[in-house]
XYZ file of C-alpha atoms in Angstrom:
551
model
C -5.435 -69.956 -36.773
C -2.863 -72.608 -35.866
C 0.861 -72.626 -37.493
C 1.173 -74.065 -40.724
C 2.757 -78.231 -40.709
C 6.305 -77.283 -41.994
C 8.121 -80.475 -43.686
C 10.728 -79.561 -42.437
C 13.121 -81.394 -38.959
C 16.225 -80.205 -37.149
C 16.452 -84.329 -36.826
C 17.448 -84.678 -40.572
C 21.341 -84.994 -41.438
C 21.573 -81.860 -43.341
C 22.996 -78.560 -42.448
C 21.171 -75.406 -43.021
C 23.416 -72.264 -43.783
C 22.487 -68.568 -44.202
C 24.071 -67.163 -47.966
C 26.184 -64.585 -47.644
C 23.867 -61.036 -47.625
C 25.289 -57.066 -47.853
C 23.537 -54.846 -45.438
C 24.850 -51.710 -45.761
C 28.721 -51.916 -46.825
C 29.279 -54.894 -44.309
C 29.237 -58.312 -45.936
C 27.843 -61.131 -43.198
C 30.070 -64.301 -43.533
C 28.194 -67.753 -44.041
C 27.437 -69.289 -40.067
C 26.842 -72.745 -40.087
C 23.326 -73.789 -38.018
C 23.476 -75.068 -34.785
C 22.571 -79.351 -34.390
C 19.938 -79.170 -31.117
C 21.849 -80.571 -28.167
C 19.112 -81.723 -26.852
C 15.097 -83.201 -27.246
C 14.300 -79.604 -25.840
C 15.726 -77.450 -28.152
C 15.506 -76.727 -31.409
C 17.163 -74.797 -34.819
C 16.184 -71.491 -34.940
C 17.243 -69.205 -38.470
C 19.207 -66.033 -38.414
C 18.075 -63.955 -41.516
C 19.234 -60.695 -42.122
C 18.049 -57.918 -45.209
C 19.574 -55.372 -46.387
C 18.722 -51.862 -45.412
C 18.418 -50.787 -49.003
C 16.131 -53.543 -50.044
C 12.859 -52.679 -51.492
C 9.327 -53.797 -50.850
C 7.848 -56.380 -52.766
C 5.712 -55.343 -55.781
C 2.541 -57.181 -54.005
C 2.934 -54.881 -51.060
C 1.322 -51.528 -51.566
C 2.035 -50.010 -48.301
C 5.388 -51.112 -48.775
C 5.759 -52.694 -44.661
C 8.344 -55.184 -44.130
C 9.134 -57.127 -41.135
C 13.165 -56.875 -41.863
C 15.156 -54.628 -40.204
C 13.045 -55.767 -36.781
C 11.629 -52.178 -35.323
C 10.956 -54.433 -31.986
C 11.458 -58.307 -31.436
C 9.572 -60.711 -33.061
C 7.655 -63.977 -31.893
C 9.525 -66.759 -31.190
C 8.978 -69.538 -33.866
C 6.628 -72.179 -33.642
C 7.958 -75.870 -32.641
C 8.644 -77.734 -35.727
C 7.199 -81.053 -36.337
C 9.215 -84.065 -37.706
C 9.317 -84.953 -41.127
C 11.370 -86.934 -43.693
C 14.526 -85.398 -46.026
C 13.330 -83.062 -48.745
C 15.569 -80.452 -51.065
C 14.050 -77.418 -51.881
C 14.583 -74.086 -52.238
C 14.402 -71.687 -49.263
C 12.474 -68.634 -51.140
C 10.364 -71.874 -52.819
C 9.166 -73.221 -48.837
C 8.858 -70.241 -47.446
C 6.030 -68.966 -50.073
C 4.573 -72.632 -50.261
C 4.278 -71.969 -46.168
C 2.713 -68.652 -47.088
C -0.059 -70.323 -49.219
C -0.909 -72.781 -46.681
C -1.496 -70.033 -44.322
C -5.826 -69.418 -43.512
C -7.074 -66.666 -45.613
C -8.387 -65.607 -42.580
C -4.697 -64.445 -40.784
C -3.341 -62.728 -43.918
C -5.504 -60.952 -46.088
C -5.019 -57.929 -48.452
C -6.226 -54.434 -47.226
C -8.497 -52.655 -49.706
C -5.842 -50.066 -50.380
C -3.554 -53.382 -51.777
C -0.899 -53.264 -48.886
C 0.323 -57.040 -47.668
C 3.372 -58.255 -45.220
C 6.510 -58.025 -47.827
C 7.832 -61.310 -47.837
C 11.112 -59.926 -49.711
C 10.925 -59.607 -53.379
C 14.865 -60.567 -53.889
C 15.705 -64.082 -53.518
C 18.309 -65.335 -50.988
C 21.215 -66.788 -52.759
C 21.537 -70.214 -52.845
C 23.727 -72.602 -50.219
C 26.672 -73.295 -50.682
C 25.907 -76.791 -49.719
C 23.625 -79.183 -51.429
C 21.432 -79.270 -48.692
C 18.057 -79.746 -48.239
C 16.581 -76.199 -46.749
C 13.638 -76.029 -44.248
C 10.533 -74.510 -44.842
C 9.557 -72.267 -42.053
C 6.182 -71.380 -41.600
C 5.792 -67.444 -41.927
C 5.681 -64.819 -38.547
C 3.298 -64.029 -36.762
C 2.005 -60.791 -37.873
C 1.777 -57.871 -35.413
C -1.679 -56.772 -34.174
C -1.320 -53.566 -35.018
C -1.026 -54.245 -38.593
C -2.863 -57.109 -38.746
C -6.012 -56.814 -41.251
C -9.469 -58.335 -40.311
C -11.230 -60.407 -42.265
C -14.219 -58.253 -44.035
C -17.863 -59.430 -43.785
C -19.740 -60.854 -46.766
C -21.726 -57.746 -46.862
C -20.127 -54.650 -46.150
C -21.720 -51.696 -44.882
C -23.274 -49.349 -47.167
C -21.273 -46.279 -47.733
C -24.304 -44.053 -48.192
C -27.654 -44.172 -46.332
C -31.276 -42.689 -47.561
C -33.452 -40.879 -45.356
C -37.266 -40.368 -46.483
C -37.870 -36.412 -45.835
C -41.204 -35.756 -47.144
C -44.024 -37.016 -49.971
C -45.784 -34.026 -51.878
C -49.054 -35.734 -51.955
C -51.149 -36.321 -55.332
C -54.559 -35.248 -56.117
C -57.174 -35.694 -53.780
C -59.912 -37.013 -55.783
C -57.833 -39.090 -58.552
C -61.475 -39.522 -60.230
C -61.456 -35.621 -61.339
C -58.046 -36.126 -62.411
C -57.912 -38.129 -66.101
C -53.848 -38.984 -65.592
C -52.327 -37.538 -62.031
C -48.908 -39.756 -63.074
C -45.496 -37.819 -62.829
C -43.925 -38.152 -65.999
C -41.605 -35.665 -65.241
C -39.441 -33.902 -62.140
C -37.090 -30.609 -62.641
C -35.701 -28.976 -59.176
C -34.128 -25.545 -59.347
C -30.564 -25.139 -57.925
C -31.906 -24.473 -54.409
C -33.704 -27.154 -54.155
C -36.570 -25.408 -53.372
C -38.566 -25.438 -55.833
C -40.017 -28.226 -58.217
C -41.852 -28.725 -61.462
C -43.533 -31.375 -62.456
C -45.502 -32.756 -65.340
C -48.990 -34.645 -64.036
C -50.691 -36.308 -66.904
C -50.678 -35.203 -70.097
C -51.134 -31.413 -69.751
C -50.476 -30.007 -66.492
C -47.323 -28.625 -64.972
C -47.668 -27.968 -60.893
C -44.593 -25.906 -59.471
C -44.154 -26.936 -56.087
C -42.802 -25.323 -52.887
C -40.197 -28.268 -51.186
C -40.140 -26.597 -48.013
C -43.903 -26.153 -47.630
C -45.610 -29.325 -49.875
C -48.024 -26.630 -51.505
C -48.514 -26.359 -54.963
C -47.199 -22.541 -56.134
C -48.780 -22.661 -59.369
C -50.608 -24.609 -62.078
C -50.119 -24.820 -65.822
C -52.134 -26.269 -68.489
C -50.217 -26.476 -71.687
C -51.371 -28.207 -75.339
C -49.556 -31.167 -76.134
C -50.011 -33.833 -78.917
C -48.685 -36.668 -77.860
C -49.127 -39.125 -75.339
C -46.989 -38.405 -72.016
C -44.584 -41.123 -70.822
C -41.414 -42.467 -69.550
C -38.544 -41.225 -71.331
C -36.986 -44.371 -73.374
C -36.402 -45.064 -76.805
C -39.752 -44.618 -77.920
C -40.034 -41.089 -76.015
C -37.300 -38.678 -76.112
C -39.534 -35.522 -75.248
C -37.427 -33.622 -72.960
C -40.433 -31.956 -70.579
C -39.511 -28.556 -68.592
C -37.193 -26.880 -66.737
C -36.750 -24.353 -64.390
C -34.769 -21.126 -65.750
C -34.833 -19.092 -62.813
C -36.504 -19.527 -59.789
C -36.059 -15.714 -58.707
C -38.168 -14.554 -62.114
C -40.406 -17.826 -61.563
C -39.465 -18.333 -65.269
C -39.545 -22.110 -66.512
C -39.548 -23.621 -70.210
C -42.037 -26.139 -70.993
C -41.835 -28.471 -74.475
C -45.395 -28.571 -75.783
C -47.315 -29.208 -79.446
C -45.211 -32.618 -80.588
C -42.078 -32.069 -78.285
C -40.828 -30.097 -80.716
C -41.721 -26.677 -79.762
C -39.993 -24.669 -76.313
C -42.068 -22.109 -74.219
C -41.040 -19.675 -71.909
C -43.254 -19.300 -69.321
C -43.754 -17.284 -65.880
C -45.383 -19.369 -63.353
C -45.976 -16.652 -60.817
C -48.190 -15.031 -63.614
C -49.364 -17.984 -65.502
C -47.777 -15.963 -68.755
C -46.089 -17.422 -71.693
C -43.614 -15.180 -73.085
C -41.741 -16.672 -75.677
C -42.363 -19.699 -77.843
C -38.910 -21.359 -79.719
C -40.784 -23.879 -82.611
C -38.355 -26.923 -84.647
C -36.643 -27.504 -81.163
C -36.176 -31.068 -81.655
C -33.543 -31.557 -78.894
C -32.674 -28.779 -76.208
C -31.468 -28.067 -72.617
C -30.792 -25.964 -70.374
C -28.544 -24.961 -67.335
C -29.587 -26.313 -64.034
C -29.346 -23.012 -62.139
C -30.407 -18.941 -62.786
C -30.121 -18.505 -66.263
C -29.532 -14.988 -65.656
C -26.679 -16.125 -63.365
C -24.693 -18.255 -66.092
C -21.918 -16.144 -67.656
C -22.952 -18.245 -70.998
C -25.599 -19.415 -72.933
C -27.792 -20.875 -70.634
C -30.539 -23.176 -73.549
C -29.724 -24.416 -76.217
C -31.669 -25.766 -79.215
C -30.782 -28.672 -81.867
C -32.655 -28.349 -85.085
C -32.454 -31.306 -87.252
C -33.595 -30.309 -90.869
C -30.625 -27.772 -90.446
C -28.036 -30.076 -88.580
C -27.738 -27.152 -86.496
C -27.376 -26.265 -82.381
C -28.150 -22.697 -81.506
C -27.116 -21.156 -78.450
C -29.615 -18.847 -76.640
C -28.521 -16.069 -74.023
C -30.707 -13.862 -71.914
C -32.299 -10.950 -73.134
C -33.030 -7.437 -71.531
C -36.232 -7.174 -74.368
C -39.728 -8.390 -74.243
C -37.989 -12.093 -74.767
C -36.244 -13.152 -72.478
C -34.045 -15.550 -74.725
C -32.416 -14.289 -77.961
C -30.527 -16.289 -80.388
C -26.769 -15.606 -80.253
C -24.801 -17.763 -82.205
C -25.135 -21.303 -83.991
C -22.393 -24.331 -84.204
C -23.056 -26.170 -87.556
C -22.720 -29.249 -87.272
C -21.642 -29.811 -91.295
C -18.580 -27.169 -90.381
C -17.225 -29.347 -87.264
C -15.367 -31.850 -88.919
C -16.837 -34.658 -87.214
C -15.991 -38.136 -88.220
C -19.738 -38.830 -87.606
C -22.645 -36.308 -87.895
C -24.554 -36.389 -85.248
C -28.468 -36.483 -85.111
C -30.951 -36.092 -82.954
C -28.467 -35.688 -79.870
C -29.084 -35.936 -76.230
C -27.664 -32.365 -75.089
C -26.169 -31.392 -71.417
C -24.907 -28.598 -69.952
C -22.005 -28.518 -67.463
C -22.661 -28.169 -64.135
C -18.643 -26.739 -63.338
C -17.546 -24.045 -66.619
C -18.740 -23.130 -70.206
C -19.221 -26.669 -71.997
C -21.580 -28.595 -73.763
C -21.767 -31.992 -74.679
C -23.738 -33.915 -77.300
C -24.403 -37.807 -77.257
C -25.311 -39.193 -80.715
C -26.529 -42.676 -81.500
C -27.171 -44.847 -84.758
C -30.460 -44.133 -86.150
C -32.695 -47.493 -85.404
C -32.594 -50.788 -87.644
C -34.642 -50.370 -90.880
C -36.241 -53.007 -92.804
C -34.156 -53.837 -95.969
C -30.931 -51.787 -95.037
C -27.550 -52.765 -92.916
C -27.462 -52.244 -89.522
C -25.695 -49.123 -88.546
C -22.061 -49.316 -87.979
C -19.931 -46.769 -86.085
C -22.499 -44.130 -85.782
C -22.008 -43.302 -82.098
C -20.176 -40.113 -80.766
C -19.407 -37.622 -78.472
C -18.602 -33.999 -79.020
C -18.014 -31.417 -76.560
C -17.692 -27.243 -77.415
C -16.783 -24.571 -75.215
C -19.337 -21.709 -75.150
C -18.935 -18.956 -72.966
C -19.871 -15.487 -74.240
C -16.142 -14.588 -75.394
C -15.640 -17.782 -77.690
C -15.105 -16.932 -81.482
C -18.126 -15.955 -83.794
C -17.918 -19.387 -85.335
C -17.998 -21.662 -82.501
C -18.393 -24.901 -84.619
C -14.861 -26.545 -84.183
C -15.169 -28.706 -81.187
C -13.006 -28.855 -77.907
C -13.366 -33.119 -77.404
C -14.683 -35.258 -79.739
C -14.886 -39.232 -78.878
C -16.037 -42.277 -80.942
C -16.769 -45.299 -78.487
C -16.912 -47.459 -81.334
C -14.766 -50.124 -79.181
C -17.666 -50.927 -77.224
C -19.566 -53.403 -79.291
C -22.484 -53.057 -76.543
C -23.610 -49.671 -78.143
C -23.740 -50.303 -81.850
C -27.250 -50.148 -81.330
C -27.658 -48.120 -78.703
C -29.321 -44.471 -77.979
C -28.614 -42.276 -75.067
C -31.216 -41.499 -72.809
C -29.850 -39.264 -70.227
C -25.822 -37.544 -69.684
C -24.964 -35.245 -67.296
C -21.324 -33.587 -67.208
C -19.061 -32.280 -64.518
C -15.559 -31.096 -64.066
C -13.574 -33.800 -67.010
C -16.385 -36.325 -66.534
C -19.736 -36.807 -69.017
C -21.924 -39.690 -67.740
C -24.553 -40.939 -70.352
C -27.037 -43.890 -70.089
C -27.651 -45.819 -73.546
C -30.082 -47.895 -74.197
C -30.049 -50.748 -77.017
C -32.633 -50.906 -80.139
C -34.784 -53.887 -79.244
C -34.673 -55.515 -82.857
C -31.739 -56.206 -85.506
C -31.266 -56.299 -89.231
C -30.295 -59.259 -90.042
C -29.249 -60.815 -94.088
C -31.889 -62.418 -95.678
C -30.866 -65.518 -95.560
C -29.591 -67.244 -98.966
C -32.852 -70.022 -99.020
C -35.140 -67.129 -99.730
C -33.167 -64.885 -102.116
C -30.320 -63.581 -99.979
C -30.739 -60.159 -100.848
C -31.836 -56.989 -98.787
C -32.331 -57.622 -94.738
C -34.943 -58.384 -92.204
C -35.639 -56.915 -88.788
C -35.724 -59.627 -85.685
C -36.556 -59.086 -82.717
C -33.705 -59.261 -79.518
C -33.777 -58.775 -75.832
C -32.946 -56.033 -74.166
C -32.283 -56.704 -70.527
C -29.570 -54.025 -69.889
C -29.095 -50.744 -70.332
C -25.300 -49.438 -70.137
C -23.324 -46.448 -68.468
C -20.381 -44.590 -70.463
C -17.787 -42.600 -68.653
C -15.945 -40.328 -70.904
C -12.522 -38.872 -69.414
C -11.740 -35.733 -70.966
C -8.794 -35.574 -69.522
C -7.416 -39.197 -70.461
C -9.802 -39.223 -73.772
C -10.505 -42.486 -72.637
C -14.325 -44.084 -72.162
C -15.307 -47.151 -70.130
C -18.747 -48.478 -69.837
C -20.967 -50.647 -67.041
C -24.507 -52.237 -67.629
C -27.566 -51.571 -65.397
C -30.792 -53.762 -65.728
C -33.256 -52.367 -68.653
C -35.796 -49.874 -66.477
C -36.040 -46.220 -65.277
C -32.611 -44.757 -64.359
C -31.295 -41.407 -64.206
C -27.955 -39.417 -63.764
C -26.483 -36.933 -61.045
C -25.904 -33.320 -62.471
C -22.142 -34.242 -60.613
C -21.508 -37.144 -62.051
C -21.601 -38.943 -58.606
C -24.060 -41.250 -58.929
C -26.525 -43.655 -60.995
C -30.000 -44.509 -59.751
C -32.425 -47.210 -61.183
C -35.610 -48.693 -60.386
C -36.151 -52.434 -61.208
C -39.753 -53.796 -60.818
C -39.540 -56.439 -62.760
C -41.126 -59.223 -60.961
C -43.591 -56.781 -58.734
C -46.753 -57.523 -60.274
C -46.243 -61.815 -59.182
C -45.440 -60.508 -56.087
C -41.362 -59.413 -56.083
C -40.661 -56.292 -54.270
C -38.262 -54.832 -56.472
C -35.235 -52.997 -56.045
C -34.239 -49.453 -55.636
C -30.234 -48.976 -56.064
C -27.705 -46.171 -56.224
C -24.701 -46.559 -57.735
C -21.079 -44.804 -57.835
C -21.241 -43.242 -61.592
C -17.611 -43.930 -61.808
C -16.908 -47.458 -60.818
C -20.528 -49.118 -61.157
C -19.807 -50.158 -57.497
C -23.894 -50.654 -55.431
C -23.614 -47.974 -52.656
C -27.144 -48.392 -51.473
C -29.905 -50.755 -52.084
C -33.824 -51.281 -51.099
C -34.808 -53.663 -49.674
C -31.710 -54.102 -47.716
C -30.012 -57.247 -48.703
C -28.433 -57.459 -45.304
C -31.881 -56.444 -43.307
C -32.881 -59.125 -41.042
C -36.445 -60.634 -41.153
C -37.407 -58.056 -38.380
C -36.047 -54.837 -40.277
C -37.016 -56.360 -44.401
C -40.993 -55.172 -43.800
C -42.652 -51.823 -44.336
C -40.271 -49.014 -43.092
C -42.065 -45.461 -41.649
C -41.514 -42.838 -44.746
C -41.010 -45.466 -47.349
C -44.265 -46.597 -48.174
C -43.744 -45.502 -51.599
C -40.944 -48.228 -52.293
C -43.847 -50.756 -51.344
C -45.070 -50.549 -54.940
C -41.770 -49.853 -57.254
C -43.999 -51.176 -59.860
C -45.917 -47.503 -60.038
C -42.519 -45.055 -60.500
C -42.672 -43.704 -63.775
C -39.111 -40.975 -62.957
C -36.230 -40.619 -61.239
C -34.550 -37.062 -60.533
C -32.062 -35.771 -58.264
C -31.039 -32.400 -56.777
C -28.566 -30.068 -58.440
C -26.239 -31.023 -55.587
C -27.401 -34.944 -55.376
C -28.295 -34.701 -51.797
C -32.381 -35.463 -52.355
C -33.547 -37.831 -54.713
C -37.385 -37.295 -56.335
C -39.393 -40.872 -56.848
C -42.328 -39.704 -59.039
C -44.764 -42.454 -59.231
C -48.439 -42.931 -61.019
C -50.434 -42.289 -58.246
C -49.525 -38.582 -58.627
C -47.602 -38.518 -55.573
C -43.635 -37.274 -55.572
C -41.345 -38.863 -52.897
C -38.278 -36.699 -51.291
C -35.672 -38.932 -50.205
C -32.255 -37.426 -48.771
C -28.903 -38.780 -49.630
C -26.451 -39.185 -46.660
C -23.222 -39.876 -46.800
């Protein structure tokens, strides 16, 4: 872009002089500026900096123009203007801010051209001093301007689609309510309807095994409503897997290969387990939280007819917790010997206050060495600052290295005072919208928390904490396509998106291997690999999309 207009003419009757500056141990006398001679030429300004001057504290990568590592660009011609006094350091960053956005722009790591953050003593003379425009900035650090949309860090690649029943009128409910993938990758289980668990081979689409299990309740979506955690894979090398059936509140041990149950845990109301070989661990690998006892007990692996035996149990009475938790959302780590519990406020009831400062963390160590009383905790946390979760209940957490990622999701009505017209006693329940759902980072190192929202719908968690997938289909059934987005876990920041706000018209349609995103409106869950490199789309048509994640 062209030169800023300076204000500024070597035709006005003022002087211009350079204050006296220390470089080094040499002190620069004042040198009077040269009057042109002639039309042709024109003032030009000797500055000098010091060689122990600092950047600026606006210039991360700490460049500066002064000392000259190779001569500069001559300086523009000057236009003519009338007599005005001000301040050198004043023109030269009004100059600055007349400059395009376009020719000096920050770099995403925060580095700018340091303009000096000292200020050049003032003149001797009562002069009025000339505001030069500011140099030309060398190519080769020169940043370009970034487009609207940058490009997406991450890309998706559709792999494969283990196909649903073929005759969906001999199947009552083929929906997947539910996806659990062994460490490998190999191997999945999912739930299909109501009572049926199918272990699938990845590598081959076939189905290695069937299971028909009793359960009581009506299978869907995890949410609020339904915290039933379904199955999960123990070890794929034993073809062991635990299934919740009766209520949810009861925890089989099954093995597939020999359609077997060989252990049933009852009262489970909350439990998980590792996402790799149990028998691989080095800790407890499932653990079980009992609520009429307030109590989480810690299963290990068994040489006996069980393959689980009870080893020890953290009371949750004996932790000296500022809140007791209930009814928690459990994770294992994926990186050492931890487990984390998210606790909520129990929902709104008719005639009592709301809940207030009910919400915690807690996080114990557990490997097979810890004390016989394993109740104290090793982080607690009480996100009471963020006002968005008062009501809230967490729906999924996963934890990794110093990092525990949870998903909460607010109660969708309030209890509110009766108000004083009609007695003014006791409190009512009103109904409020819910149209986000919100993601809380705790820092174990920093004991510090920080939360982002995500729209209200199906979303799930990385076991590594790396990223945060959702699928919004609001709008699908009057004929919106939806979105499909992954997210960085830590900074909320969109890393990939479908459809492709930056597609063109040609490239927005129907893409080969993504049929499935056609109809977002039919994905019931979300699930990703131990690793996060495949994502699982399990929709209501029975059918359960592989989709790789490429960085």
């Amino acid at each position: 872009p062209p030169p800023p207009v300076s204000s500024w003419s070597s035709q006005d009757a003022d002087f211009y002089r350079v204050p006296p500056l220390d470089i080094g141990r040499e002190r620069l006398l004042p040198t009077p500026a040269q009057r042109p001679s002639s039309k042709g030429e024109y003032l030009t300004r000797q500055e000098t900096r010091g060689s122990e001057r600092r950047p600026s504290a606006a210039s991360g990568g700490g460049y500066s123009l002064y000392p000259p590592t190779k001569p500069l660009p001559a300086i523009p011609k000057l236009p003519m203007r009338t007599t005005r006094r001000t301040s050198s350091q004043a023109s030269f960053d009004a100059a600055a801010e007349a400059t395009s956005p376009s020719s000096v722009r920050t770099s995403r790591t925060g580095s700018t051209l340091d303009r000096g953050s000292g200020s050049i003593g003032s003149s001797p003379l009562t002069t009025a001093a000339p505001a030069f425009p500011p140099p030309e900035i060398p190519s080769q650090i020169r940043t370009r301007p970034e487009p609207q949309h940058a490009a997406s860090p991450i890309d998706m690649a559709a792999w494969k689609v283990l196909p649903g029943p073929k005759n969906e009128k001999a199947v009552k409910d083929p929906s997947v309510y539910w996806v659990d993938v062994s460490s490998s990758s190999a191997t999945l289980a999912a739930k299909h309807g109501n009572n049926m668990i199918k272990v699938w081979s990845v590598g081959s689409g076939e189905v290695q095994a069937a299971i028909k299990i009793s359960c009581y309740t009506t299978a869907q979506p995890r949410s609020r409503e339904y915290f039933v955690r379904s199955h999960a894979i123990l070890s794929e090398s034993s073809t062991m897997i635990a299934i919740a059936t009766g209520f949810g509140d009861t925890v089989e041990i099954w093995d597939w290969s020999k359609k077997k149950k060989l252990q049933s845990i009852s009262h489970a109301d909350r439990w998980a387990a590792v996402r790799w070989n149990v028998y691989d661990a080095g800790w407890t690998p499932l653990v079980v939280y009992r609520g009429e006892e307030d109590t989480i007990d810690l299963y290990a692996t068994s040489n006996s007819r069980k393959p689980l035996k009870k080893l020890r149990t953290i009371e949750l009475n004996k932790a000296g917790l500022p809140v007791l938790p209930k009814y928690p959302e459990l994770a294992f780590s994926s990186t050492g010997p931890l487990l984390v519990a998210a606790s909520g406020p129990r929902p709104p009831r008719l005639g009592h206050p709301p809940p207030e400062r009910e919400t915690i963390l807690v996080a114990w160590q557990i490997h097979n060495d810890a004390a016989e009383a394993p109740s104290v905790p090793y982080k607690v946390v009480t996100p009471w600052q963020h006002m968005e979760l008062d009501t809230a209940l967490p729906n999924d957490i996963a934890t990794y290295g110093s990092v525990a990622v949870s998903i909460w999701i607010p109660a969708s009505y309030r209890a509110i005072p009766v108000p004083a017209a009609r007695g003014g006693q006791g409190y009512n329940l009103a109904p409020v919208p819910v149209p986000f759902r919100y993601v809380l980072i705790w820092d174990f190192s920093a004991s510090s928390t920080r939360t982002f929202r995500i729209p209200n719908c199906i979303s799930c968690v990385s076991p590594d904490c790396r990223y945060v997938a959702y699928c919004d289909a609001r709008g699908t059934n009057t004929g919106a396509r939806g979105l499909i987005v992954l997210l960085d876990a830590m900074s909320g920041k969109q890393l990939w998106c479908w459809p492709d706000p930056d597609a063109t018209a040609n490239d927005s349609g129907p893409q080969p291997g993504f049929e499935q995103f056609e109809h977002l409106n039919r994905v019931i869950d979300l699930s990703f690999s131990a690793d996060s490199g495949f994502l699982f789309v399990g929709d209501s048509e029975g059918c359960i999309g592989v989709y790789e994640v490429r960085e």
